[in-house]
PDB file of C-alpha atoms in Angstrom:
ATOM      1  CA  UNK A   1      24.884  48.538 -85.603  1.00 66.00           C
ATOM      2  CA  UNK A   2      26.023  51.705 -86.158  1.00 75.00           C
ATOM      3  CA  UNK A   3      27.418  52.010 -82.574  1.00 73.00           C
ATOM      4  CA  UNK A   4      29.586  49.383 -83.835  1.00 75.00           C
ATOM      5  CA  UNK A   5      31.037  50.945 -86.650  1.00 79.00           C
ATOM      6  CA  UNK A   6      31.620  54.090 -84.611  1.00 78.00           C
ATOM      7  CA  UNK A   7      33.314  51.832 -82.055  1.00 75.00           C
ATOM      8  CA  UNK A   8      35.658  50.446 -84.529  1.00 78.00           C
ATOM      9  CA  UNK A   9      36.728  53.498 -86.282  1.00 83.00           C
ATOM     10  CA  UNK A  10      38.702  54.420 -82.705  1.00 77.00           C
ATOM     11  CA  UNK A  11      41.097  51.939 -81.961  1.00 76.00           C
ATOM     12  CA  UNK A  12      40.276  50.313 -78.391  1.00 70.00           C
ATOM     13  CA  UNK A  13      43.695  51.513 -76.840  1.00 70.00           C
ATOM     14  CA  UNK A  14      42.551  55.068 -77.299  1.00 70.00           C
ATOM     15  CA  UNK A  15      38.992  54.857 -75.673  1.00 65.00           C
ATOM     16  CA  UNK A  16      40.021  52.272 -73.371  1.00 60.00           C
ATOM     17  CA  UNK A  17      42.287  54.950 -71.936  1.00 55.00           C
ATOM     18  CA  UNK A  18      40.124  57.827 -72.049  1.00 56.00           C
ATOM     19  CA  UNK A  19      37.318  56.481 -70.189  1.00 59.00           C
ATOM     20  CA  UNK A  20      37.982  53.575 -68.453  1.00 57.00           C
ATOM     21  CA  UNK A  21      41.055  53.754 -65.793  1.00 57.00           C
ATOM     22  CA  UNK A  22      41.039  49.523 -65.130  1.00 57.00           C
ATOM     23  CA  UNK A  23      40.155  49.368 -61.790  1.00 59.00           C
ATOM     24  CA  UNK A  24      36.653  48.836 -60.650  1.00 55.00           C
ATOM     25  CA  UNK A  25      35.085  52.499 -58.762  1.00 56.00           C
ATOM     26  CA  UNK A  26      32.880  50.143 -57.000  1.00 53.00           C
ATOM     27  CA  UNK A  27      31.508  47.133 -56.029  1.00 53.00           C
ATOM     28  CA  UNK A  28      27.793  48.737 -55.756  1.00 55.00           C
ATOM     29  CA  UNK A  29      26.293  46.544 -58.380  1.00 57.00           C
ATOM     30  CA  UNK A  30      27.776  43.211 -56.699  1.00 59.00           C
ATOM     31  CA  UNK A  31      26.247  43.964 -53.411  1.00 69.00           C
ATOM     32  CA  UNK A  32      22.635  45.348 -54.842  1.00 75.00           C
ATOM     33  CA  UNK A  33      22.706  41.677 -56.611  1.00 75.00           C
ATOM     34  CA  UNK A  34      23.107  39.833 -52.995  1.00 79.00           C
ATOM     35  CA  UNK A  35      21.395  42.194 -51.147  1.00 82.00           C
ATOM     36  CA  UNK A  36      18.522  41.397 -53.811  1.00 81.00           C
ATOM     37  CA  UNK A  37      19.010  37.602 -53.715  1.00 82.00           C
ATOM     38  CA  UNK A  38      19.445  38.042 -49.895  1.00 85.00           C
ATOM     39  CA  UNK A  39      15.694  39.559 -49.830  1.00 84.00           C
ATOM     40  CA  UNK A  40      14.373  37.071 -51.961  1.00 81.00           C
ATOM     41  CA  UNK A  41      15.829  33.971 -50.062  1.00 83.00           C
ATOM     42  CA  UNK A  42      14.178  35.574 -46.603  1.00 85.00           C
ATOM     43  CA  UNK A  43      10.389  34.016 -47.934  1.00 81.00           C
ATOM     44  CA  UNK A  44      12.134  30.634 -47.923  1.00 80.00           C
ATOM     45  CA  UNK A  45      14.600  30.305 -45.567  1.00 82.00           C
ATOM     46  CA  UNK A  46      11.950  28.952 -42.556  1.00 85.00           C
ATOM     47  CA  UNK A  47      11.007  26.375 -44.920  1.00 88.00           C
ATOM     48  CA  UNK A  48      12.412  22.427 -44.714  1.00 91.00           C
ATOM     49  CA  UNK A  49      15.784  22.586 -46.431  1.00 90.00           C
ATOM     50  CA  UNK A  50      14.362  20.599 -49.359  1.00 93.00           C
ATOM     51  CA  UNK A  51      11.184  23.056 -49.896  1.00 91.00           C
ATOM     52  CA  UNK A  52      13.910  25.899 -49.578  1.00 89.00           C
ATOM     53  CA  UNK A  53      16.495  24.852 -52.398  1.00 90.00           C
ATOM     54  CA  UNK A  54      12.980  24.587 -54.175  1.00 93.00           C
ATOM     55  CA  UNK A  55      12.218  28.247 -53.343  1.00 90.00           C
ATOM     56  CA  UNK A  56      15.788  28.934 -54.895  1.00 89.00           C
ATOM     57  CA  UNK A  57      15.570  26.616 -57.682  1.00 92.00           C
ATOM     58  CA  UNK A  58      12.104  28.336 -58.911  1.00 93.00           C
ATOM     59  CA  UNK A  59      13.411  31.846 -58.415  1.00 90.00           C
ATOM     60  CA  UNK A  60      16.807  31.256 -60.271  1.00 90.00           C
ATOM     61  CA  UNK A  61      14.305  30.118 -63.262  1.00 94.00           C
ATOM     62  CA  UNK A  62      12.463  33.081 -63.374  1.00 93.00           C
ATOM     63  CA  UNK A  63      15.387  35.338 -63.171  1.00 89.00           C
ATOM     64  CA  UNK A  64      16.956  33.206 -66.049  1.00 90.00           C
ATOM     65  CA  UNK A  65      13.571  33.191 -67.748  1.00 93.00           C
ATOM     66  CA  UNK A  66      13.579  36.883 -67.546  1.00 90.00           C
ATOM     67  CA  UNK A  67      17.196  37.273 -69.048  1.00 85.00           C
ATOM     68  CA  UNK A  68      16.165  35.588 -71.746  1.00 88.00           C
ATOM     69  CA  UNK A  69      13.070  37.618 -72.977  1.00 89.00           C
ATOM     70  CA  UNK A  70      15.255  40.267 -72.799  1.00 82.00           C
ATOM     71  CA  UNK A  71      17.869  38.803 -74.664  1.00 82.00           C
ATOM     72  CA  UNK A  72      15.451  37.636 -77.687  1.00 86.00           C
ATOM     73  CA  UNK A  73      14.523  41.159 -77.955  1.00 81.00           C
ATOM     74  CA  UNK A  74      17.837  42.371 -78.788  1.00 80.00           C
ATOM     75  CA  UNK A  75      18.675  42.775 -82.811  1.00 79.00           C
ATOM     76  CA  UNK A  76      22.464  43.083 -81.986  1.00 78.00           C
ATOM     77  CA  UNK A  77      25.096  42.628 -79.682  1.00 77.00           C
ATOM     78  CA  UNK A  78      23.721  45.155 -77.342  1.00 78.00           C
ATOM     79  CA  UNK A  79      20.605  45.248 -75.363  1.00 77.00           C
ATOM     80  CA  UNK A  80      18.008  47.583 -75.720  1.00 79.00           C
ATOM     81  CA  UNK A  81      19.141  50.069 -72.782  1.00 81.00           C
ATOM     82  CA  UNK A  82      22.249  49.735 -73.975  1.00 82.00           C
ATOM     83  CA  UNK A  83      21.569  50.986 -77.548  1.00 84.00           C
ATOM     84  CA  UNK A  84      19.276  53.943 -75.855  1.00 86.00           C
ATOM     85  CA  UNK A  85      22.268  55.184 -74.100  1.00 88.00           C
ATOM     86  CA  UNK A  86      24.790  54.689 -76.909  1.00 86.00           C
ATOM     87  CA  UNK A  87      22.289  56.318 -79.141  1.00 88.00           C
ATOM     88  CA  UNK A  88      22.634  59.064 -76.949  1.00 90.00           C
ATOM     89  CA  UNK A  89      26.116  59.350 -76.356  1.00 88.00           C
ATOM     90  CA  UNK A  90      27.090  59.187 -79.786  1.00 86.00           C
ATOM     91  CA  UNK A  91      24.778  62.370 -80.290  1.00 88.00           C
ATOM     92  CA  UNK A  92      26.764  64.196 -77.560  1.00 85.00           C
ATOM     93  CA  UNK A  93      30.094  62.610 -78.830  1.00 83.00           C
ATOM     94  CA  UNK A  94      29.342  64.384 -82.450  1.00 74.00           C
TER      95      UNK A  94
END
């Protein structure tokens, strides 16, 4: 919570500016996700199409299963790895 507080004492115009220049570097992220998906769809794409939207159906519920632990372990509005490397910015940043 504290990340919070040292959030708010900077107004967002000024940080927003200083680290973040509102276009996107990359689109690495986007195409790990497909590429990922991609990989995973390969086990049932020789399948009948019914068994394969099955495939799809079960993997989307694990993925979505998975967000979710994660998401009931956070105490705030930022996940775990997120805290770690706030923690640790906020060290460098004092």
């Amino acid at each position: 919570m504290r990340h919070i507080e040292w959030l708010k004492q900077i107004p967002p115009q000024h940080w927003a500016i200083s680290h973040f220049t509102g276009r996107a570097i990359s689109d690495m992220l986007l195409d790990n996700l497909c590429e990922v998906f991609n990989i995973k769809l390969i086990e049932g794409r020789d399948k009948p199409l019914i068994t394969c939207l099955e495939y799809i159906r079960e993997y989307m519920m694990k993925i979505i299963g998975n967000v979710i632990k994660v998401q009931n372990k956070c105490v705030g509005p930022l996940t775990p790895s997120t805290t770690k490397i706030m923690d640790k910015n906020l060290i460098l940043a004092s």
